[in-house]
């Protein structure tokens, strides 16, 4: 694989950008390689600056549910730009997307648009603290909720990948207000509530974890969490930045039939443009400024181009409600294919999948929490990643990220991917 132009760009990038990138996992550090620079993407494919083609399973880390450069979304964005790039005043598209979100996501009566998932979670926590008049929050080890100070305690994703789960720069006071529970372990949550009576504002969780690799909630876990929160007058926040509109039209809350008090959204909601949102019950959301006193604002929030992109994405989802069945079929085909290879050769590899999210862990343990996820052999993952990339399959360059399937992935793509997996695993274990 020829990567000369990528290497040249990375040399220049390192002089002007920290680590040569604008978001850490992109740097390929944990897989011991230099990043490749993408020039363009279409459908399930991406092309780098050296002309290599890849079948893409990153999908911009989640947004590309319909594949890259979907014509409906691209047309909507083109059209919107003609009318001006930003007004800083209300516009119709904000009402349209707001109505659509409230209709699609079961727990949301009122929604506030922001510019990223990080902004959504930071704002939701502030609101939960104001609503309950309490300071502490519970998060789960290995879950990632963006880079807000309160969340950089045992966080997943980039923080895990680089081995800095507790980032310098986060004050002790902030860290003290963040309590850590174990995913899929309701007892660990109950104990925190018992030891911190009437001080916990909210529990925030990825209902299906994607930032320690894909980890599903066990049977009654989300239900139990709902009950524990209700009993202790704490808010339950589902961080559906990754799972929203990906696992079902109404997100993981629809899939599992559990209703949180607040929901945070991002990724798919913008169709590739920088969009986030948070919403919930009217009674809680009415505390947000200007209808209430909890301050939260954004110069570019509700930006007309971003709203046009997101609205078109959500409208497409609404018109094609068979989309999730199709994604499930593609996901099942990939999972089954990989399991076949693994069982034929008795490789110590564990596969997790929920709908169109999946991860291979290089461990023979069942992965259901952070501890089991981190039992994965990361050197083996790095070797696997390298082989896949060289075979033209672009999976996330971290053991602790989920791969994403889009509606644009064809049977041919999947077949090619499965052959590559076989070769890569042979190389890793052979
Ligand atoms: C990606 C992600 C975020 C952060 O969103 P950004 O848009 O990167 O700020 C928060 N929570 C979850 C679950 C995510 O997957």
Coordinates of C-alpha atoms and ligand atoms in Angstrom, one line a residue:
X1 CA 0.0 0.0 0.0
X2 CA 1.4 3.3 -1.1
X3 CA 0.9 6.1 1.5
X4 CA 3.5 8.7 0.4
X5 CA 1.1 11.7 0.3
X6 CA -0.5 10.8 3.6
X7 CA 2.9 10.7 5.2
X8 CA 3.9 14.1 3.8
X9 CA 0.7 15.6 5.0
X10 CA 1.1 14.1 8.5
X11 CA 4.6 15.6 8.7
X12 CA 3.2 19.0 8.0
X13 CA 0.2 18.4 10.2
X14 CA 2.4 17.6 13.2
X15 CA 4.0 21.0 13.0
X16 CA 0.7 22.9 13.4
X17 CA -1.8 20.6 15.0
X18 CA -1.3 18.7 18.4
X19 CA -0.2 15.2 17.3
X20 CA -1.1 16.2 13.8
X21 CA -4.9 15.8 14.3
X22 CA -7.9 17.6 15.6
X23 CA -9.3 14.6 17.5
X24 CA -7.0 12.0 19.2
X25 CA -8.1 8.6 18.0
X26 CA -7.6 9.7 14.4
X27 CA -3.8 9.7 14.9
X28 CA -3.6 5.8 14.8
X29 CA -1.2 6.0 17.9
X30 CA -2.6 3.0 19.6
X31 CA -2.2 0.8 16.5
X32 CA 1.4 2.0 16.0
X33 CA 0.9 3.6 12.5
X34 CA 0.7 7.0 10.9
X35 CA -2.8 8.1 9.9
X36 CA -4.0 8.2 6.4
X37 CA -5.6 11.3 4.9
X38 CA -8.9 10.9 3.2
X39 CA -9.7 12.8 0.1
X40 CA -13.3 11.9 -0.6
X41 CA -16.0 9.4 0.4
X42 CA -19.1 8.0 -1.3
X43 CA -21.5 5.3 -0.1
X44 CA -19.6 2.6 1.7
X45 CA -16.2 3.7 0.3
X46 CA -13.5 6.2 1.1
X47 CA -10.5 7.2 -1.0
X48 CA -7.2 8.5 0.5
X49 CA -4.9 11.1 -1.0
X50 CA -2.7 8.4 -2.5
X51 CA -5.6 6.9 -4.3
X52 CA -6.2 3.8 -2.1
X53 CA -9.8 2.7 -1.7
X54 CA -11.3 1.5 1.5
X55 CA -14.6 -0.1 2.6
X56 CA -15.3 2.2 5.5
X57 CA -16.6 0.9 8.9
X58 CA -16.0 4.2 10.8
X59 CA -18.7 6.2 9.1
X60 CA -17.3 9.4 10.5
X61 CA -17.6 7.7 14.0
X62 CA -21.3 7.2 13.6
X63 CA -23.1 9.8 11.6
X64 CA -23.0 8.0 8.2
X65 CA -26.0 5.7 8.8
X66 CA -26.9 6.1 5.1
X67 CA -23.3 5.9 3.9
X68 CA -21.1 8.8 2.7
X69 CA -22.5 11.7 0.6
X70 CA -26.0 10.4 0.5
X71 CA -27.6 12.3 -2.4
X72 CA -30.7 13.5 -0.4
X73 CA -28.5 15.0 2.3
X74 CA -26.0 16.5 -0.1
X75 CA -28.8 18.1 -2.1
X76 CA -30.4 19.6 1.0
X77 CA -27.1 21.0 2.2
X78 CA -26.4 22.5 -1.3
X79 CA -29.8 24.1 -1.4
X80 CA -29.5 25.5 2.1
X81 CA -26.2 27.2 1.4
X82 CA -27.8 29.3 -1.3
X83 CA -30.0 30.9 1.3
X84 CA -27.1 32.0 3.6
X85 CA -24.8 30.1 5.9
X86 CA -26.0 31.4 9.3
X87 CA -28.5 33.9 10.6
X88 CA -28.3 33.8 14.4
X89 CA -32.1 34.3 14.4
X90 CA -34.9 31.6 14.5
X91 CA -35.5 29.8 11.2
X92 CA -38.2 27.4 10.1
X93 CA -35.9 24.4 9.8
X94 CA -35.3 24.5 13.6
X95 CA -39.0 24.0 14.2
X96 CA -39.2 21.2 11.6
X97 CA -36.3 19.2 13.1
X98 CA -37.5 19.9 16.6
X99 CA -41.0 18.5 15.8
X100 CA -39.4 15.5 14.2
X101 CA -37.1 14.7 17.1
X102 CA -39.9 15.1 19.7
X103 CA -42.0 12.7 17.6
X104 CA -39.3 10.1 17.0
X105 CA -37.6 9.9 20.4
X106 CA -40.0 8.5 23.1
X107 CA -38.6 10.5 26.1
X108 CA -38.4 13.9 24.4
X109 CA -41.2 16.4 24.7
X110 CA -38.9 19.4 24.3
X111 CA -35.4 19.6 22.7
X112 CA -32.5 22.1 22.5
X113 CA -30.2 22.0 19.5
X114 CA -26.4 22.3 20.1
X115 CA -23.3 21.8 18.0
X116 CA -21.8 18.5 19.3
X117 CA -22.4 15.5 21.6
X118 CA -20.0 17.0 24.2
X119 CA -22.1 20.2 24.4
X120 CA -25.3 18.1 24.7
X121 CA -24.0 16.0 27.7
X122 CA -22.4 18.9 29.5
X123 CA -25.7 20.9 29.2
X124 CA -27.8 17.9 30.3
X125 CA -25.7 17.4 33.4
X126 CA -26.0 21.1 34.3
X127 CA -29.8 20.8 33.9
X128 CA -30.0 17.7 36.0
X129 CA -28.0 19.4 38.8
X130 CA -30.3 22.4 38.7
X131 CA -33.5 20.3 38.6
X132 CA -32.5 18.1 41.5
X133 CA -30.5 20.7 43.4
X134 CA -27.8 18.1 43.8
X135 CA -24.1 18.0 42.7
X136 CA -22.9 14.5 42.1
X137 CA -23.4 12.3 39.0
X138 CA -22.8 8.6 38.4
X139 CA -21.2 7.5 35.2
X140 CA -20.0 4.0 34.2
X141 CA -16.4 2.9 33.8
X142 CA -15.5 2.8 30.1
X143 CA -18.5 4.9 29.0
X144 CA -17.6 8.1 27.1
X145 CA -19.8 11.2 27.2
X146 CA -17.6 13.7 25.3
X147 CA -14.7 15.7 26.7
X148 CA -16.5 17.7 29.4
X149 CA -14.5 17.9 32.7
X150 CA -17.1 15.8 34.6
X151 CA -16.9 13.0 32.2
X152 CA -13.1 12.5 31.9
X153 CA -13.0 10.1 34.8
X154 CA -12.6 6.6 33.7
X155 CA -13.8 7.6 30.3
X156 CA -13.8 5.4 27.2
X157 CA -12.8 6.0 23.6
X158 CA -9.8 8.3 23.0
X159 CA -9.1 8.6 26.7
X160 CA -8.9 4.9 27.1
X161 CA -6.9 4.4 23.9
X162 CA -4.2 6.7 25.0
X163 CA -4.1 5.4 28.5
X164 CA -5.0 8.7 30.2
X165 CA -8.4 7.9 31.8
X166 CA -8.0 10.8 34.2
X167 CA -7.0 13.8 32.1
X168 CA -4.7 16.5 33.7
X169 CA -6.5 19.8 33.8
X170 CA -9.6 18.4 35.4
X171 CA -9.8 19.7 38.9
X172 CA -10.1 17.5 42.0
X173 CA -13.4 19.2 42.9
X174 CA -14.9 18.1 39.6
X175 CA -13.5 14.6 39.8
X176 CA -15.0 14.3 43.3
X177 CA -18.5 15.0 42.0
X178 CA -18.3 12.1 39.5
X179 CA -18.9 8.7 40.9
X180 CA -18.0 5.6 38.9
X181 CA -20.2 2.4 38.7
X182 CA -19.6 -0.8 36.7
X183 CA -21.5 -1.3 33.5
X184 CA -24.1 -4.2 33.8
X185 CA -23.7 -4.2 37.6
X186 CA -26.7 -2.7 39.2
X187 CA -25.3 -3.5 42.7
X188 CA -22.5 -1.1 42.1
X189 CA -25.0 1.7 41.4
X190 CA -27.1 0.8 44.4
X191 CA -24.1 1.0 46.6
X192 CA -23.2 4.5 45.3
X193 CA -26.7 5.7 46.1
X194 CA -26.5 4.2 49.6
X195 CA -23.2 5.9 50.3
X196 CA -24.2 9.2 48.8
X197 CA -27.7 9.7 50.1
X198 CA -29.6 12.7 48.5
X199 CA -26.6 14.1 46.8
X200 CA -26.8 12.3 43.4
X201 CA -28.4 14.4 40.6
X202 CA -28.2 11.9 37.8
X203 CA -27.0 8.7 36.3
X204 CA -25.6 9.0 32.8
X205 CA -25.1 6.0 30.6
X206 CA -24.6 4.9 27.0
X207 CA -27.6 2.4 26.9
X208 CA -25.5 0.3 24.5
X209 CA -21.9 1.2 25.2
X210 CA -19.9 1.9 22.1
X211 CA -16.8 3.7 23.5
X212 CA -15.2 0.6 25.2
X213 CA -16.0 -1.3 22.0
X214 CA -19.6 -2.4 21.6
X215 CA -21.0 -3.7 24.9
X216 CA -24.7 -4.5 25.2
X217 CA -26.7 -4.0 28.4
X218 CA -27.7 -7.3 30.1
X219 CA -31.3 -8.3 30.2
X220 CA -32.8 -6.2 33.1
X221 CA -29.9 -3.8 33.6
X222 CA -31.5 -0.7 32.0
X223 CA -34.9 -1.4 33.7
X224 CA -33.2 -1.8 37.1
X225 CA -31.3 1.4 36.5
X226 CA -34.6 3.2 35.7
X227 CA -36.1 1.9 39.0
X228 CA -33.0 2.8 41.1
X229 CA -33.0 6.4 39.7
X230 CA -36.8 6.8 40.3
X231 CA -36.5 5.5 43.9
X232 CA -33.7 7.9 44.7
X233 CA -35.2 10.9 42.9
X234 CA -32.2 11.1 40.6
X235 CA -32.6 11.7 36.8
X236 CA -31.7 9.0 34.3
X237 CA -29.8 10.3 31.3
X238 CA -29.4 8.2 28.3
X239 CA -26.4 9.4 26.3
X240 CA -27.7 8.3 22.8
X241 CA -25.1 10.4 20.9
X242 CA -24.0 7.1 19.3
X243 CA -27.2 4.9 19.5
X244 CA -29.8 7.6 18.7
X245 CA -31.4 7.0 15.3
X246 CA -28.8 4.2 14.8
X247 CA -30.2 1.2 16.7
X248 CA -33.8 2.2 16.1
X249 CA -35.9 5.1 14.9
X250 CA -36.3 6.1 18.6
X251 CA -32.8 4.9 19.6
X252 CA -31.9 2.4 22.3
X253 CA -34.7 3.7 24.5
X254 CA -37.2 2.4 21.9
X255 CA -35.3 -0.8 21.4
X256 CA -35.2 -1.7 25.1
X257 CA -38.4 0.0 26.1
X258 CA -36.9 2.0 28.9
X259 CA -37.6 5.8 29.2
X260 CA -34.9 8.1 30.5
X261 CA -35.6 11.5 32.0
X262 CA -33.2 13.2 29.6
X263 CA -31.6 12.1 26.4
X264 CA -28.5 13.4 24.6
X265 CA -28.1 13.1 20.8
X266 CA -25.4 13.7 18.3
X267 CA -23.7 12.0 15.3
X268 CA -26.6 10.7 13.1
X269 CA -28.8 13.7 14.0
X270 CA -26.6 16.0 11.9
X271 CA -26.2 13.7 8.9
X272 CA -22.5 14.6 8.9
X273 CA -22.7 18.2 10.0
X274 CA -21.8 19.3 13.5
X275 CA -25.0 18.8 15.5
X276 CA -26.0 17.7 19.0
X277 CA -29.2 17.9 21.0
X278 CA -30.6 17.3 24.4
X279 CA -34.2 16.9 25.4
X280 CA -36.6 15.3 27.8
X281 CA -39.8 15.9 29.8
X282 CA -41.3 19.4 29.4
X283 CA -41.2 20.0 33.2
X284 CA -37.4 19.5 33.2
X285 CA -36.6 21.2 29.9
X286 CA -38.6 24.3 30.7
X287 CA -35.8 25.1 33.2
X288 CA -33.5 25.9 30.2
X289 CA -32.9 29.6 29.4
X290 CA -34.8 31.6 28.2
X291 CA -37.9 29.8 29.5
X292 CA -36.0 29.1 32.8
X293 CA -32.9 30.1 34.6
X294 CA -30.4 27.3 33.6
X295 CA -28.1 29.1 31.1
X296 CA -27.1 27.4 27.9
X297 CA -26.5 29.2 24.5
X298 CA -24.8 28.8 21.2
X299 CA -23.9 31.3 18.4
X300 CA -24.2 28.7 15.7
X301 CA -26.8 26.4 17.4
X302 CA -29.6 25.5 15.0
X303 CA -27.4 26.6 12.1
X304 CA -29.5 26.4 8.9
X305 CA -27.1 24.2 6.9
X306 CA -26.6 21.8 9.8
X307 CA -30.4 21.7 10.4
X308 CA -31.1 21.1 6.7
X309 CA -28.7 18.2 6.8
X310 CA -30.1 16.7 10.0
X311 CA -33.7 17.2 9.0
X312 CA -33.1 15.4 5.7
X313 CA -31.4 12.5 7.4
X314 CA -34.3 12.1 10.0
X315 CA -36.9 12.5 7.2
X316 CA -35.2 9.8 5.2
X317 CA -35.3 7.5 8.3
X318 CA -39.0 8.2 8.8
X319 CA -39.8 7.4 5.2
X320 CA -37.8 4.2 5.2
X321 CA -38.8 2.3 8.3
X322 CA -37.4 -0.9 6.9
X323 CA -33.9 0.5 7.2
X324 CA -33.3 -0.9 10.6
X325 CA -34.3 -4.5 9.5
X326 CA -31.9 -4.1 6.6
X327 CA -29.1 -2.9 8.9
X328 CA -29.8 -5.8 11.3
X329 CA -29.5 -8.3 8.4
X330 CA -26.2 -6.8 7.3
X331 CA -25.0 -6.8 10.9
X332 CA -26.1 -10.4 11.4
X333 CA -24.3 -11.5 8.2
X334 CA -21.0 -9.9 9.3
X335 CA -21.3 -11.3 12.8
X336 CA -22.1 -14.8 11.6
X337 CA -19.3 -14.7 9.1
X338 CA -16.8 -13.7 11.7
X339 CA -18.1 -16.3 14.2
X340 CA -17.6 -19.0 11.6
X341 CA -14.0 -18.1 11.1
X342 CA -13.3 -17.9 14.8
X343 CA -15.0 -21.2 15.7
X344 CA -13.4 -23.0 12.7
X345 CA -9.9 -22.0 14.0
X346 CA -10.8 -21.8 17.7
X347 CA -9.4 -18.3 17.8
X348 CA -9.6 -16.6 21.3
X349 CA -11.7 -13.7 19.9
X350 CA -15.0 -12.4 21.3
X351 CA -17.5 -10.7 19.0
X352 CA -20.1 -8.2 20.3
X353 CA -22.8 -6.7 18.1
X354 CA -26.0 -4.8 18.5
X355 CA -27.7 -3.9 15.2
X356 CA -25.2 -2.0 13.1
X357 CA -22.5 -1.6 15.8
X358 CA -19.9 -4.3 16.3
X359 CA -16.5 -5.0 17.9
X360 CA -14.0 -7.9 17.9
X361 CA -12.2 -8.2 21.2
X362 CA -9.0 -10.2 21.3
X363 CA -9.9 -12.2 24.4
X364 CA -11.7 -15.5 25.0
X365 CA -13.8 -13.8 27.8
X366 CA -17.4 -12.7 27.2
X367 CA -17.1 -8.9 27.1
X368 CA -19.9 -7.3 29.2
X369 CA -18.1 -4.5 31.0
X370 CA -15.0 -2.4 31.1
X371 CA -12.9 -5.0 32.9
X372 CA -13.6 -7.7 30.4
X373 CA -13.2 -5.3 27.5
X374 CA -9.8 -4.4 28.7
X375 CA -8.7 -8.0 28.9
X376 CA -8.4 -7.7 25.1
X377 CA -4.9 -8.1 23.7
X378 CA -4.2 -4.7 22.2
X379 CA -1.1 -5.8 20.3
X380 CA -3.1 -8.4 18.5
X381 CA -5.8 -5.8 17.8
X382 CA -3.1 -3.5 16.3
X383 CA -1.9 -6.3 14.1
X384 CA -5.5 -7.1 13.1
X385 CA -6.1 -3.4 12.3
X386 CA -3.0 -3.2 10.2
X387 CA -3.9 -6.2 8.1
X388 CA -7.5 -5.0 7.6
X389 CA -6.3 -1.6 6.5
X390 CA -3.8 -3.1 4.0
X391 CA -6.6 -5.2 2.6
X392 CA -8.7 -2.0 2.0
X393 CA -11.0 -2.4 5.0
X394 CA -11.0 0.7 7.3
X395 CA -12.1 -0.2 10.8
X396 CA -11.7 2.1 13.8
X397 CA -8.0 2.4 14.8
X398 CA -8.8 1.5 18.5
X399 CA -9.8 -1.6 20.4
X400 CA -12.2 0.6 22.3
X401 CA -14.4 1.9 19.4
X402 CA -17.3 0.2 17.7
X403 CA -17.4 -0.3 14.0
X404 CA -20.5 0.9 12.1
X405 CA -22.4 -0.6 9.2
X406 CA -24.4 1.7 6.9
X407 CA -27.2 1.1 4.6
X408 CA -24.7 1.6 1.8
X409 CA -22.7 -1.5 2.6
X410 CA -23.5 -4.1 -0.1
X411 CA -23.4 -7.9 0.0
X412 CA -20.2 -7.7 -2.0
X413 CA -18.7 -5.3 0.6
X414 CA -19.6 -7.7 3.4
X415 CA -18.2 -10.7 1.5
X416 CA -14.9 -8.9 0.8
X417 CA -14.8 -7.8 4.5
X418 CA -15.2 -11.4 5.7
X419 CA -12.4 -12.7 3.5
X420 CA -10.2 -9.9 4.9
X421 CA -11.1 -10.8 8.4
X422 CA -10.1 -14.4 7.7
X423 CA -6.7 -13.3 6.3
X424 CA -6.1 -10.8 9.1
X425 CA -6.9 -13.3 11.9
X426 CA -4.7 -15.9 10.2
X427 CA -1.9 -13.3 10.3
X428 CA -2.5 -12.4 13.9
X429 CA -2.7 -15.9 15.3
X430 CA -0.8 -17.8 12.6
Ligands
LIG1 C1 -19.2 10.7 20.3 C2 -19.9 10.7 21.6 C3 -20.0 11.8 22.4 C4 -19.3 13.1 22.1 O1 -19.8 13.7 20.9 P1 -18.9 14.8 20.2 O2 -19.8 15.2 19.0 O3 -17.7 14.0 19.7 O4 -18.6 15.9 21.1 C5 -20.7 11.7 23.6 N1 -21.3 10.6 23.9 C6 -21.2 9.5 23.2 C7 -22.0 8.2 23.7 C8 -20.5 9.5 22.0 O5 -20.4 8.3 21.3

